[in-house]
PDB file of C-alpha atoms in Angstrom:
ATOM      1  CA  MET A 267      19.722  11.700 -20.605  1.00 52.00           C
ATOM      2  CA  GLN A 268      19.202  14.929 -17.211  1.00 69.00           C
ATOM      3  CA  SER A 269      17.835  13.316 -14.013  1.00 84.00           C
ATOM      4  CA  SER A 270      14.341  14.638 -13.003  1.00 87.00           C
ATOM      5  CA  SER A 271      16.282  14.499  -9.816  1.00 91.00           C
ATOM      6  CA  THR A 272      19.104  15.535  -6.860  1.00 93.00           C
ATOM      7  CA  LEU A 273      18.720  12.507  -5.367  1.00 92.00           C
ATOM      8  CA  PHE A 274      19.341  10.345  -7.319  1.00 95.00           C
ATOM      9  CA  PRO A 275      19.804   9.051 -11.563  1.00 95.00           C
ATOM     10  CA  VAL A 276      15.732   9.576 -12.463  1.00 96.00           C
ATOM     11  CA  ALA A 277      14.440   9.717 -15.813  1.00 96.00           C
ATOM     12  CA  LEU A 278      10.848  10.984 -17.155  1.00 96.00           C
ATOM     13  CA  GLN A 279       9.455   8.136 -18.968  1.00 95.00           C
ATOM     14  CA  SER A 280       6.469   9.906 -20.221  1.00 96.00           C
ATOM     15  CA  ALA A 281       4.256  13.643 -20.327  1.00 94.00           C
ATOM     16  CA  GLU A 282       1.637  12.686 -21.400  1.00 95.00           C
ATOM     17  CA  ARG A 283      -2.254  14.563 -20.727  1.00 93.00           C
ATOM     18  CA  ARG A 284      -5.445  12.327 -20.529  1.00 92.00           C
ATOM     19  CA  GLY A 285      -8.641  14.450 -20.335  1.00 92.00           C
ATOM     20  CA  ASP A 286      -8.484  17.111 -17.585  1.00 93.00           C
ATOM     21  CA  LEU A 287      -5.754  15.519 -16.261  1.00 95.00           C
ATOM     22  CA  SER A 288      -1.515  15.811 -16.042  1.00 94.00           C
ATOM     23  CA  GLU A 289       0.375  12.347 -16.039  1.00 96.00           C
ATOM     24  CA  ASP A 290       3.419  12.153 -15.820  1.00 97.00           C
ATOM     25  CA  VAL A 291       5.068   8.761 -15.364  1.00 98.00           C
ATOM     26  CA  TYR A 292       8.892   8.865 -13.561  1.00 98.00           C
ATOM     27  CA  ARG A 293      11.705   5.783 -13.745  1.00 98.00           C
ATOM     28  CA  ILE A 294      13.979   5.350 -10.449  1.00 97.00           C
ATOM     29  CA  LYS A 295      16.868   3.284 -10.799  1.00 96.00           C
ATOM     30  CA  ALA A 296      18.655   4.584  -7.973  1.00 94.00           C
ATOM     31  CA  GLY A 297      20.336   1.455  -7.053  1.00 94.00           C
ATOM     32  CA  ASN A 298      20.203   1.226  -3.311  1.00 95.00           C
ATOM     33  CA  SER A 299      19.262  -2.353  -2.825  1.00 95.00           C
ATOM     34  CA  PRO A 300      21.209  -4.948  -2.944  1.00 96.00           C
ATOM     35  CA  ASP A 301      20.296  -6.693  -6.607  1.00 97.00           C
ATOM     36  CA  PRO A 302      21.109  -3.072  -9.013  1.00 95.00           C
ATOM     37  CA  SER A 303      18.738  -3.052 -10.879  1.00 97.00           C
ATOM     38  CA  VAL A 304      15.829  -2.596  -9.226  1.00 98.00           C
ATOM     39  CA  GLU A 305      14.584   0.176 -11.571  1.00 98.00           C
ATOM     40  CA  LEU A 306      10.672   1.566 -10.108  1.00 98.00           C
ATOM     41  CA  ALA A 307       7.662   3.582 -12.141  1.00 98.00           C
ATOM     42  CA  VAL A 308       5.633   6.263 -10.376  1.00 98.00           C
ATOM     43  CA  THR A 309       3.413   7.656 -11.670  1.00 98.00           C
ATOM     44  CA  ARG A 310       2.620  11.629 -11.136  1.00 97.00           C
ATOM     45  CA  LEU A 311      -1.280  12.483 -11.533  1.00 97.00           C
ATOM     46  CA  GLY A 312      -2.587  15.865 -11.726  1.00 94.00           C
ATOM     47  CA  LEU A 313      -5.087  18.994 -13.091  1.00 93.00           C
ATOM     48  CA  ALA A 314      -4.201  19.404 -16.753  1.00 90.00           C
ATOM     49  CA  ASP A 315      -4.893  23.332 -16.465  1.00 82.00           C
ATOM     50  CA  HIS A 316      -4.079  24.431 -12.921  1.00 70.00           C
ATOM     51  CA  SER A 317      -2.436  27.466 -12.898  1.00 63.00           C
ATOM     52  CA  ARG A 318      -1.106  26.979  -9.115  1.00 63.00           C
ATOM     53  CA  GLY A 319       1.184  25.037  -7.692  1.00 68.00           C
ATOM     54  CA  PRO A 320       0.326  21.542  -7.795  1.00 76.00           C
ATOM     55  CA  GLY A 321      -1.631  20.683  -4.564  1.00 92.00           C
ATOM     56  CA  VAL A 322      -0.901  18.165  -0.891  1.00 96.00           C
ATOM     57  CA  PRO A 323       1.246  15.098  -2.117  1.00 98.00           C
ATOM     58  CA  VAL A 324      -0.099  11.591  -0.922  1.00 98.00           C
ATOM     59  CA  ILE A 325       0.604   8.792  -1.769  1.00 98.00           C
ATOM     60  CA  LEU A 326      -1.077   5.820  -3.366  1.00 98.00           C
ATOM     61  CA  LEU A 327       0.057   1.984  -2.506  1.00 98.00           C
ATOM     62  CA  HIS A 328      -1.135  -0.858  -4.462  1.00 98.00           C
ATOM     63  CA  GLY A 329      -1.986  -4.275  -3.622  1.00 98.00           C
ATOM     64  CA  SER A 330      -1.040  -7.274  -4.690  1.00 97.00           C
ATOM     65  CA  PHE A 331      -1.874  -8.814  -7.740  1.00 97.00           C
ATOM     66  CA  SER A 332      -2.185  -5.208  -9.407  1.00 98.00           C
ATOM     67  CA  ASN A 333      -1.679  -2.015 -10.439  1.00 98.00           C
ATOM     68  CA  ARG A 334      -1.030   2.057 -11.231  1.00 98.00           C
ATOM     69  CA  ARG A 335      -4.401   0.944 -13.065  1.00 98.00           C
ATOM     70  CA  PHE A 336      -6.806   0.410  -9.115  1.00 98.00           C
ATOM     71  CA  TRP A 337      -6.062   4.138  -9.049  1.00 98.00           C
ATOM     72  CA  PHE A 338      -6.841   5.485 -12.707  1.00 97.00           C
ATOM     73  CA  SER A 339      -7.905   3.703 -15.578  1.00 96.00           C
ATOM     74  CA  PRO A 340      -7.787   4.695 -18.492  1.00 94.00           C
ATOM     75  CA  LYS A 341     -10.740   6.950 -18.144  1.00 93.00           C
ATOM     76  CA  GLY A 342      -9.946   8.800 -16.266  1.00 94.00           C
ATOM     77  CA  VAL A 343     -11.950   7.177 -13.158  1.00 97.00           C
ATOM     78  CA  GLY A 344     -10.851   5.752  -9.658  1.00 98.00           C
ATOM     79  CA  LEU A 345      -9.720   6.896  -6.280  1.00 98.00           C
ATOM     80  CA  GLY A 346      -6.280   8.529  -8.204  1.00 98.00           C
ATOM     81  CA  ALA A 347      -8.023  11.061 -10.286  1.00 98.00           C
ATOM     82  CA  PHE A 348     -10.880  11.316  -8.234  1.00 98.00           C
ATOM     83  CA  LEU A 349      -8.158  13.372  -5.398  1.00 98.00           C
ATOM     84  CA  ALA A 350      -6.595  14.941  -8.557  1.00 97.00           C
ATOM     85  CA  ARG A 351      -9.321  16.858  -9.611  1.00 96.00           C
ATOM     86  CA  ALA A 352      -9.255  17.090  -6.223  1.00 96.00           C
ATOM     87  CA  GLY A 353      -6.296  19.485  -6.346  1.00 95.00           C
ATOM     88  CA  PHE A 354      -3.977  17.031  -4.539  1.00 97.00           C
ATOM     89  CA  ASP A 355      -0.787  16.061  -5.814  1.00 97.00           C
ATOM     90  CA  VAL A 356      -0.847  12.482  -6.429  1.00 98.00           C
ATOM     91  CA  TRP A 357       1.485   9.739  -6.755  1.00 98.00           C
ATOM     92  CA  ILE A 358       0.867   6.751  -7.947  1.00 98.00           C
ATOM     93  CA  PRO A 359       3.987   4.132  -7.444  1.00 98.00           C
ATOM     94  CA  GLU A 360       4.569   0.426  -9.158  1.00 98.00           C
ATOM     95  CA  MET A 361       6.054  -1.869  -7.355  1.00 98.00           C
ATOM     96  CA  ARG A 362       8.779  -4.175  -8.678  1.00 98.00           C
ATOM     97  CA  GLY A 363       7.201  -5.872 -12.117  1.00 97.00           C
ATOM     98  CA  HIS A 364       4.468  -4.947 -11.517  1.00 98.00           C
ATOM     99  CA  GLY A 365       2.503  -2.401 -14.175  1.00 97.00           C
ATOM    100  CA  LEU A 366       5.420  -0.001 -15.792  1.00 98.00           C
ATOM    101  CA  SER A 367       7.373  -0.764 -13.676  1.00 98.00           C
ATOM    102  CA  PRO A 368      10.033  -3.500 -14.791  1.00 98.00           C
ATOM    103  CA  ARG A 369      11.175  -7.545 -13.084  1.00 97.00           C
ATOM    104  CA  ASN A 370      14.326  -7.364 -11.872  1.00 97.00           C
ATOM    105  CA  ARG A 371      17.363 -10.103 -12.169  1.00 97.00           C
ATOM    106  CA  GLN A 372      15.903 -11.234  -8.187  1.00 97.00           C
ATOM    107  CA  TRP A 373      12.335 -10.074  -9.054  1.00 97.00           C
ATOM    108  CA  ARG A 374      11.098 -14.133  -7.680  1.00 96.00           C
ATOM    109  CA  HIS A 375      12.740 -13.225  -4.232  1.00 96.00           C
ATOM    110  CA  ASN A 376      10.704  -9.799  -4.255  1.00 97.00           C
ATOM    111  CA  ARG A 377      10.198  -9.577  -0.187  1.00 97.00           C
ATOM    112  CA  VAL A 378       7.783  -6.415   1.977  1.00 98.00           C
ATOM    113  CA  ALA A 379      10.324  -6.516   3.123  1.00 97.00           C
ATOM    114  CA  ASP A 380      12.628  -5.279  -0.236  1.00 97.00           C
ATOM    115  CA  TYR A 381       9.659  -3.442  -1.010  1.00 98.00           C
ATOM    116  CA  ALA A 382      10.497  -1.415   2.703  1.00 98.00           C
ATOM    117  CA  ARG A 383      13.383  -0.468   3.600  1.00 97.00           C
ATOM    118  CA  TYR A 384      14.776   0.245  -0.377  1.00 98.00           C
ATOM    119  CA  ASP A 385      11.646   0.565  -1.960  1.00 98.00           C
ATOM    120  CA  LEU A 386       9.778   2.937  -0.142  1.00 98.00           C
ATOM    121  CA  PRO A 387      11.886   5.412   2.110  1.00 98.00           C
ATOM    122  CA  LEU A 388      13.230   6.710  -2.602  1.00 97.00           C
ATOM    123  CA  ILE A 389       9.811   6.772  -3.577  1.00 98.00           C
ATOM    124  CA  ALA A 390       9.300   9.428  -0.109  1.00 98.00           C
ATOM    125  CA  ALA A 391      12.677  11.697  -1.501  1.00 97.00           C
ATOM    126  CA  PHE A 392      11.858  11.817  -4.530  1.00 97.00           C
ATOM    127  CA  VAL A 393       7.560  13.268  -3.653  1.00 98.00           C
ATOM    128  CA  GLN A 394       9.212  15.185  -1.393  1.00 97.00           C
ATOM    129  CA  GLU A 395      12.131  16.687  -2.717  1.00 97.00           C
ATOM    130  CA  GLN A 396       9.669  17.341  -5.833  1.00 96.00           C
ATOM    131  CA  ALA A 397       6.333  18.609  -3.923  1.00 96.00           C
ATOM    132  CA  GLY A 398       8.047  20.264  -1.433  1.00 95.00           C
ATOM    133  CA  GLN A 399       6.968  18.713   2.074  1.00 96.00           C
ATOM    134  CA  ALA A 400       5.935  16.091   3.735  1.00 97.00           C
ATOM    135  CA  PRO A 401       3.635  13.416   1.733  1.00 98.00           C
ATOM    136  CA  HIS A 402       0.512  10.746   3.118  1.00 98.00           C
ATOM    137  CA  TRP A 403       0.259   8.262   2.785  1.00 98.00           C
ATOM    138  CA  LEU A 404      -2.832   5.156   1.470  1.00 98.00           C
ATOM    139  CA  GLY A 405      -1.575   1.471   1.340  1.00 98.00           C
ATOM    140  CA  HIS A 406      -4.821  -0.909   0.475  1.00 98.00           C
ATOM    141  CA  SER A 407      -4.352  -4.777   0.771  1.00 98.00           C
ATOM    142  CA  LEU A 408      -1.012  -5.722   0.499  1.00 98.00           C
ATOM    143  CA  GLY A 409       0.347  -1.585  -0.209  1.00 98.00           C
ATOM    144  CA  GLY A 410      -1.208  -0.796   3.486  1.00 98.00           C
ATOM    145  CA  THR A 411       0.967  -3.866   5.159  1.00 98.00           C
ATOM    146  CA  THR A 412       4.048  -2.446   3.273  1.00 98.00           C
ATOM    147  CA  LEU A 413       3.474   0.735   4.340  1.00 98.00           C
ATOM    148  CA  ALA A 414       3.549  -1.166   8.183  1.00 98.00           C
ATOM    149  CA  ALA A 415       6.716  -3.018   7.948  1.00 98.00           C
ATOM    150  CA  ALA A 416       8.386   0.109   7.386  1.00 98.00           C
ATOM    151  CA  LEU A 417       6.395   2.978   9.720  1.00 98.00           C
ATOM    152  CA  GLY A 418       6.930   0.084  11.771  1.00 97.00           C
ATOM    153  CA  GLY A 419      11.419  -1.542  10.196  1.00 97.00           C
ATOM    154  CA  GLY A 420      11.695   2.022  11.049  1.00 96.00           C
ATOM    155  CA  TYR A 421      12.590   2.511   7.808  1.00 97.00           C
ATOM    156  CA  LEU A 422      10.275   5.342   6.808  1.00 97.00           C
ATOM    157  CA  GLU A 423      11.258   8.302   8.824  1.00 92.00           C
ATOM    158  CA  PRO A 424       8.091  10.498  10.059  1.00 90.00           C
ATOM    159  CA  GLU A 425       9.391  13.388   8.431  1.00 94.00           C
ATOM    160  CA  ARG A 426       8.386  11.033   5.710  1.00 97.00           C
ATOM    161  CA  VAL A 427       5.376  10.975   6.906  1.00 98.00           C
ATOM    162  CA  ALA A 428       2.562  13.926   7.208  1.00 98.00           C
ATOM    163  CA  SER A 429      -0.425  11.169   7.759  1.00 98.00           C
ATOM    164  CA  ALA A 430      -1.046   7.108   6.734  1.00 98.00           C
ATOM    165  CA  ALA A 431      -3.600   5.070   5.636  1.00 98.00           C
ATOM    166  CA  PHE A 432      -4.854   1.117   5.873  1.00 98.00           C
ATOM    167  CA  PHE A 433      -6.992   0.241   3.903  1.00 98.00           C
ATOM    168  CA  GLY A 434      -8.114  -3.756   4.652  1.00 98.00           C
ATOM    169  CA  THR A 435      -4.722  -4.012   5.591  1.00 98.00           C
ATOM    170  CA  GLN A 436      -4.339  -6.933   8.774  1.00 97.00           C
ATOM    171  CA  VAL A 437      -1.656  -9.162   9.574  1.00 94.00           C
ATOM    172  CA  SER A 438      -3.024 -12.039  12.345  1.00 90.00           C
ATOM    173  CA  ARG A 439      -5.020 -13.886  10.890  1.00 83.00           C
ATOM    174  CA  VAL A 440      -4.114 -17.158  11.617  1.00 75.00           C
ATOM    175  CA  TYR A 441      -3.576 -19.875   9.347  1.00 73.00           C
ATOM    176  CA  TRP A 442      -3.448 -23.252  11.182  1.00 65.00           C
ATOM    177  CA  PRO A 443      -1.859 -25.330   9.403  1.00 69.00           C
ATOM    178  CA  LEU A 444       1.655 -23.038   9.531  1.00 68.00           C
ATOM    179  CA  LYS A 445       1.411 -24.054  13.173  1.00 71.00           C
ATOM    180  CA  VAL A 446       2.591 -27.119  12.857  1.00 67.00           C
ATOM    181  CA  PRO A 447       5.934 -27.383  11.352  1.00 72.00           C
ATOM    182  CA  THR A 448       5.882 -30.052   8.435  1.00 78.00           C
ATOM    183  CA  VAL A 449       3.094 -28.653   6.572  1.00 71.00           C
ATOM    184  CA  GLU A 450       5.269 -25.103   7.243  1.00 73.00           C
ATOM    185  CA  TRP A 451       8.335 -26.522   5.429  1.00 72.00           C
ATOM    186  CA  GLY A 452       6.285 -29.143   2.497  1.00 81.00           C
ATOM    187  CA  ALA A 453       4.373 -26.330   1.597  1.00 73.00           C
ATOM    188  CA  ARG A 454       8.132 -24.496   1.571  1.00 75.00           C
ATOM    189  CA  LEU A 455       9.496 -27.011  -0.464  1.00 82.00           C
ATOM    190  CA  VAL A 456       6.696 -27.233  -3.238  1.00 81.00           C
ATOM    191  CA  LEU A 457       6.449 -23.002  -3.632  1.00 80.00           C
ATOM    192  CA  LYS A 458       9.787 -23.091  -3.874  1.00 84.00           C
ATOM    193  CA  ARG A 459       9.749 -24.753  -7.254  1.00 87.00           C
ATOM    194  CA  PHE A 460       7.971 -22.201  -8.300  1.00 86.00           C
ATOM    195  CA  ALA A 461       9.116 -18.500  -8.962  1.00 86.00           C
ATOM    196  CA  GLN A 462       5.790 -16.795  -9.119  1.00 91.00           C
ATOM    197  CA  ILE A 463       1.188 -16.859  -8.935  1.00 93.00           C
ATOM    198  CA  SER A 464      -0.418 -15.457 -11.470  1.00 94.00           C
ATOM    199  CA  GLY A 465      -3.054 -13.401 -10.582  1.00 92.00           C
ATOM    200  CA  SER A 466      -5.017 -14.243 -13.866  1.00 92.00           C
ATOM    201  CA  ARG A 467      -5.360 -17.951 -13.151  1.00 92.00           C
ATOM    202  CA  LEU A 468      -6.353 -17.435  -9.531  1.00 90.00           C
ATOM    203  CA  LYS A 469      -8.167 -13.898 -11.125  1.00 90.00           C
ATOM    204  CA  ARG A 470      -6.652 -12.157  -7.560  1.00 92.00           C
ATOM    205  CA  GLY A 471      -5.499  -9.343 -10.834  1.00 94.00           C
ATOM    206  CA  PRO A 472      -3.870  -8.598 -13.548  1.00 95.00           C
ATOM    207  CA  GLU A 473       0.104  -8.848 -11.939  1.00 97.00           C
ATOM    208  CA  ASP A 474       2.105 -11.845 -10.200  1.00 96.00           C
ATOM    209  CA  GLU A 475       3.261 -11.782  -7.389  1.00 97.00           C
ATOM    210  CA  PRO A 476       7.202 -12.731  -7.284  1.00 96.00           C
ATOM    211  CA  ILE A 477       7.331 -16.078  -4.363  1.00 95.00           C
ATOM    212  CA  GLY A 478       8.651 -15.241  -2.681  1.00 95.00           C
ATOM    213  CA  LEU A 479       5.941 -13.037  -0.909  1.00 94.00           C
ATOM    214  CA  ALA A 480       3.974 -15.824  -0.372  1.00 92.00           C
ATOM    215  CA  LEU A 481       7.415 -18.283   1.374  1.00 91.00           C
ATOM    216  CA  GLU A 482       7.817 -14.772   3.496  1.00 93.00           C
ATOM    217  CA  SER A 483       4.538 -14.451   4.467  1.00 92.00           C
ATOM    218  CA  MET A 484       4.949 -18.755   5.489  1.00 87.00           C
ATOM    219  CA  ARG A 485       7.010 -17.145   7.527  1.00 88.00           C
ATOM    220  CA  TRP A 486       5.239 -15.110   9.460  1.00 89.00           C
ATOM    221  CA  HIS A 487       2.387 -17.144   9.584  1.00 83.00           C
ATOM    222  CA  GLY A 488       4.578 -19.606  11.564  1.00 79.00           C
ATOM    223  CA  LEU A 489       4.183 -20.948  13.986  1.00 73.00           C
ATOM    224  CA  PHE A 490       7.185 -19.675  15.868  1.00 76.00           C
ATOM    225  CA  GLY A 491       6.151 -16.232  13.252  1.00 81.00           C
ATOM    226  CA  ARG A 492       6.838 -12.558  13.431  1.00 90.00           C
ATOM    227  CA  PHE A 493       5.456  -9.499  11.607  1.00 95.00           C
ATOM    228  CA  GLY A 494       8.808  -8.931  10.411  1.00 95.00           C
ATOM    229  CA  GLY A 495      12.711  -9.518   8.667  1.00 88.00           C
ATOM    230  CA  LYS A 496      15.404 -10.451   9.845  1.00 85.00           C
ATOM    231  CA  ASP A 497      16.751  -6.609  11.012  1.00 83.00           C
ATOM    232  CA  GLY A 498      13.807  -6.112  13.548  1.00 88.00           C
ATOM    233  CA  ASP A 499      10.939  -7.026  14.959  1.00 96.00           C
ATOM    234  CA  TRP A 500       8.652  -4.818  13.126  1.00 97.00           C
ATOM    235  CA  TRP A 501       4.901  -5.641  15.291  1.00 97.00           C
ATOM    236  CA  ALA A 502       6.613  -3.886  17.514  1.00 97.00           C
ATOM    237  CA  GLY A 503       8.061  -1.048  16.438  1.00 97.00           C
ATOM    238  CA  LEU A 504       4.685   0.150  15.260  1.00 97.00           C
ATOM    239  CA  ALA A 505       3.637   0.659  18.869  1.00 97.00           C
ATOM    240  CA  GLN A 506       6.234   4.293  18.918  1.00 96.00           C
ATOM    241  CA  VAL A 507       5.134   4.928  15.510  1.00 96.00           C
ATOM    242  CA  ASP A 508       3.463   8.408  16.624  1.00 96.00           C
ATOM    243  CA  VAL A 509       1.413  10.196  12.913  1.00 97.00           C
ATOM    244  CA  PRO A 510      -2.317  10.208  12.264  1.00 97.00           C
ATOM    245  CA  VAL A 511      -3.744   6.991  10.722  1.00 98.00           C
ATOM    246  CA  LEU A 512      -7.233   5.620   9.400  1.00 98.00           C
ATOM    247  CA  ALA A 513      -7.942   2.532   9.838  1.00 98.00           C
ATOM    248  CA  VAL A 514     -10.795   1.465   6.750  1.00 98.00           C
ATOM    249  CA  ALA A 515     -11.743  -1.503   7.475  1.00 98.00           C
ATOM    250  CA  GLY A 516     -15.151  -3.663   4.991  1.00 98.00           C
ATOM    251  CA  ALA A 517     -17.758  -5.651   7.101  1.00 98.00           C
ATOM    252  CA  GLY A 518     -17.577  -7.554   3.942  1.00 97.00           C
ATOM    253  CA  ASP A 519     -13.973  -8.690   3.379  1.00 97.00           C
ATOM    254  CA  PHE A 520     -13.828 -11.715   3.938  1.00 94.00           C
ATOM    255  CA  GLN A 521      -9.441 -11.654   3.112  1.00 94.00           C
ATOM    256  CA  ASP A 522      -8.733  -8.854   6.055  1.00 96.00           C
ATOM    257  CA  PRO A 523     -10.929  -8.994   8.365  1.00 96.00           C
ATOM    258  CA  VAL A 524     -12.386  -6.036  10.549  1.00 97.00           C
ATOM    259  CA  TRP A 525     -11.576  -8.231  13.866  1.00 97.00           C
ATOM    260  CA  ALA A 526      -7.484  -7.939  11.606  1.00 96.00           C
ATOM    261  CA  CYS A 527      -7.418  -5.163  10.519  1.00 98.00           C
ATOM    262  CA  ARG A 528      -8.517  -3.840  14.258  1.00 98.00           C
ATOM    263  CA  LYS A 529      -5.841  -6.120  15.956  1.00 97.00           C
ATOM    264  CA  LEU A 530      -3.272  -3.708  13.374  1.00 98.00           C
ATOM    265  CA  PHE A 531      -4.743  -1.009  13.988  1.00 98.00           C
ATOM    266  CA  ASP A 532      -4.288  -0.434  18.411  1.00 97.00           C
ATOM    267  CA  GLN A 533      -0.934  -1.585  17.845  1.00 97.00           C
ATOM    268  CA  LEU A 534       0.276   1.707  16.320  1.00 97.00           C
ATOM    269  CA  GLY A 535       1.539   4.304  18.889  1.00 96.00           C
ATOM    270  CA  GLY A 536       0.014   7.082  19.346  1.00 93.00           C
ATOM    271  CA  GLU A 537      -3.871   9.022  20.364  1.00 92.00           C
ATOM    272  CA  ARG A 538      -3.658  10.840  16.208  1.00 95.00           C
ATOM    273  CA  LYS A 539      -5.617   7.799  15.277  1.00 97.00           C
ATOM    274  CA  GLN A 540      -8.841   6.435  13.489  1.00 97.00           C
ATOM    275  CA  PHE A 541     -10.754   3.530  12.990  1.00 98.00           C
ATOM    276  CA  LEU A 542     -13.470   2.695  10.611  1.00 97.00           C
ATOM    277  CA  ARG A 543     -15.592  -0.175   9.786  1.00 98.00           C
ATOM    278  CA  LEU A 544     -17.333  -0.338   6.396  1.00 98.00           C
ATOM    279  CA  GLY A 545     -20.792  -1.971   7.418  1.00 97.00           C
ATOM    280  CA  ARG A 546     -24.723  -1.088   7.128  1.00 96.00           C
ATOM    281  CA  GLU A 547     -24.671  -0.296  11.181  1.00 95.00           C
ATOM    282  CA  GLU A 548     -21.957   1.987  10.284  1.00 95.00           C
ATOM    283  CA  GLY A 549     -24.067   3.207   7.564  1.00 95.00           C
ATOM    284  CA  PHE A 550     -22.103   2.537   4.661  1.00 97.00           C
ATOM    285  CA  GLU A 551     -22.726  -1.529   2.070  1.00 96.00           C
ATOM    286  CA  PRO A 552     -21.097  -4.126   3.395  1.00 97.00           C
ATOM    287  CA  PHE A 553     -17.950  -3.487   1.321  1.00 98.00           C
ATOM    288  CA  GLY A 554     -16.209  -5.786   0.124  1.00 98.00           C
ATOM    289  CA  HIS A 555     -12.517  -5.782  -0.057  1.00 97.00           C
ATOM    290  CA  VAL A 556     -12.019  -4.039  -3.627  1.00 97.00           C
ATOM    291  CA  ASP A 557     -15.047  -3.205  -3.562  1.00 97.00           C
ATOM    292  CA  MET A 558     -14.319  -0.884  -0.738  1.00 98.00           C
ATOM    293  CA  LEU A 559     -12.433   1.584  -2.633  1.00 98.00           C
ATOM    294  CA  VAL A 560     -12.812   0.490  -6.254  1.00 97.00           C
ATOM    295  CA  SER A 561     -17.168   0.352  -7.430  1.00 97.00           C
ATOM    296  CA  LYS A 562     -20.075   3.009  -7.658  1.00 97.00           C
ATOM    297  CA  ALA A 563     -21.325   3.465  -4.137  1.00 98.00           C
ATOM    298  CA  ALA A 564     -17.109   3.470  -2.686  1.00 98.00           C
ATOM    299  CA  GLN A 565     -17.881   6.526  -5.109  1.00 98.00           C
ATOM    300  CA  GLN A 566     -20.045   8.182  -3.438  1.00 97.00           C
ATOM    301  CA  GLN A 567     -19.828   6.358  -0.301  1.00 97.00           C
ATOM    302  CA  VAL A 568     -15.727   6.216   0.626  1.00 98.00           C
ATOM    303  CA  TRP A 569     -13.836   8.989  -1.724  1.00 98.00           C
ATOM    304  CA  PRO A 570     -15.378  11.695  -0.516  1.00 97.00           C
ATOM    305  CA  LEU A 571     -14.207  10.174   3.692  1.00 97.00           C
ATOM    306  CA  VAL A 572     -10.920  10.082   1.634  1.00 98.00           C
ATOM    307  CA  GLU A 573     -10.222  13.699   0.634  1.00 97.00           C
ATOM    308  CA  GLY A 574     -12.329  15.288   4.033  1.00 97.00           C
ATOM    309  CA  TRP A 575      -9.607  13.705   6.259  1.00 97.00           C
ATOM    310  CA  LEU A 576      -6.761  14.209   4.107  1.00 97.00           C
ATOM    311  CA  ARG A 577      -7.200  18.064   4.604  1.00 97.00           C
ATOM    312  CA  ASP A 578      -7.305  17.674   8.106  1.00 96.00           C
ATOM    313  CA  PRO A 579      -6.485  14.382   9.152  1.00 96.00           C
ATOM    314  CA  MET A 580      -7.225  15.470  13.148  1.00 93.00           C
ATOM    315  CA  ALA A 581     -11.166  15.993  11.937  1.00 92.00           C
ATOM    316  CA  GLN A 582     -13.321  13.181  12.788  1.00 92.00           C
ATOM    317  CA  VAL A 583     -13.777  10.741   9.862  1.00 93.00           C
ATOM    318  CA  HIS A 584     -17.778  11.169   9.276  1.00 82.00           C
ATOM    319  CA  GLY A 585     -18.520   6.657  10.792  1.00 81.00           C
ATOM    320  CA  ALA A 586     -15.073   6.477  12.762  1.00 83.00           C
ATOM    321  CA  ALA A 587     -14.613   5.212  16.119  1.00 74.00           C
ATOM    322  CA  ALA A 588     -11.655   6.573  18.779  1.00 62.00           C
ATOM    323  CA  VAL A 589      -9.308   5.204  19.242  1.00 58.00           C
ATOM    324  CA  SER A 590     -10.582   3.575  22.877  1.00 45.00           C
ATOM    325  CA  GLN A 591     -13.845   2.710  21.436  1.00 50.00           C
ATOM    326  CA  VAL A 592     -14.694  -0.455  21.190  1.00 46.00           C
ATOM    327  CA  VAL A 593     -15.793  -1.801  16.805  1.00 50.00           C
ATOM    328  CA  PRO A 594     -18.314  -4.787  15.935  1.00 51.00           C
ATOM    329  CA  ALA A 595     -16.079  -7.376  14.128  1.00 47.00           C
ATOM    330  CA  VAL A 596     -19.214  -8.861  12.026  1.00 46.00           C
TER     331      VAL A 596
END
C-alpha cells in the first residue's frame, strides 16, 4: 500500500462521512523511537461538503485516561467538531495505546518524555506536510503537559508551532509526601509491580495509563525533582519559548488549580501570551478540570473564545489577563 506521506510510512486506515463532517483516520508507523512497534492514530476532521481547500490546521491533544472522543463524540459534538464546522483543519492524535493507537511492546514504560521527544515532532511533521502550514496546538491536562515538555525540551521546532494553548495544565502542584525519600522509594517499589493504572476503575476516564507515566511524575515531584528528562531541563527551556500562548485555568479545577497553571504560564518566554481564568469574576461559570471543555456551558462560553483566538492569536481574549496582570488564584 502506498504511504500517505513522503516522510515516513503512513496508512489511511479509514475515510468516512459523519453527518456534515469528514473523518479520515491515519496510522503512522515511522520507527523513529527506541521501540519500533509504536504506531500512532491521527484523525482528521473537516467539512464533508466543502468546495474550498482545508482551513488552518489545529492539533488537539487529549489528556490522561482519554482519547479522541474527548474532542468529538460519535454524534459529532465536541470542540473538535465545532472547530471543523468553523472551517479549521482539525487533527486529533491519540497517544500510544489510547483509542485507535495500539499498545506498543514497551507500553508499560511509556512516559511523557517519549511522547514529547518522538511522537509530537512526528505528528507535527505529518500535519504540516498535509496542511502546508504550521499548525496551532491545543492541549488539555496531560496533553498540555506533553506539549510543554516538547516545547521546553526543544523537540518541537518554532516553525512547527503557529501557537500553543494550554487548558488545565500545570506541573507545580506539590505532593509533600513525595518529598520524603523513603516514601517515594516505597511508592516506587509498589507501583513497579503494576503495568497500568485503570481509568475505568478509578472513574477517571475510558482509557488506562501506563505505569511509566506515574513513575515519571513521581520523579518530577520528588525531593530533588524537576520537570525534565535525562537529556535536559524542560522547565528552564520553557523560558526560551516564544510563540503565541493562551493558558486557561478553571476556578473550580481542584486537580490543576489556577495558581499552578499560572506558574507554568509565567515560566513561558515571550510577550505574546494571555492567561484566562474561568470564574465568575471574569464572567464565566466556575469551570472544573473537564467541563471547561466538555459541557453545555463550555459550548456557549469557551468554544467561541477558542475559535476567535485561533483566528487571531494576537487579539485580546475576553476576560484574559495580560502578561503583567495579576490573576486571582481562587
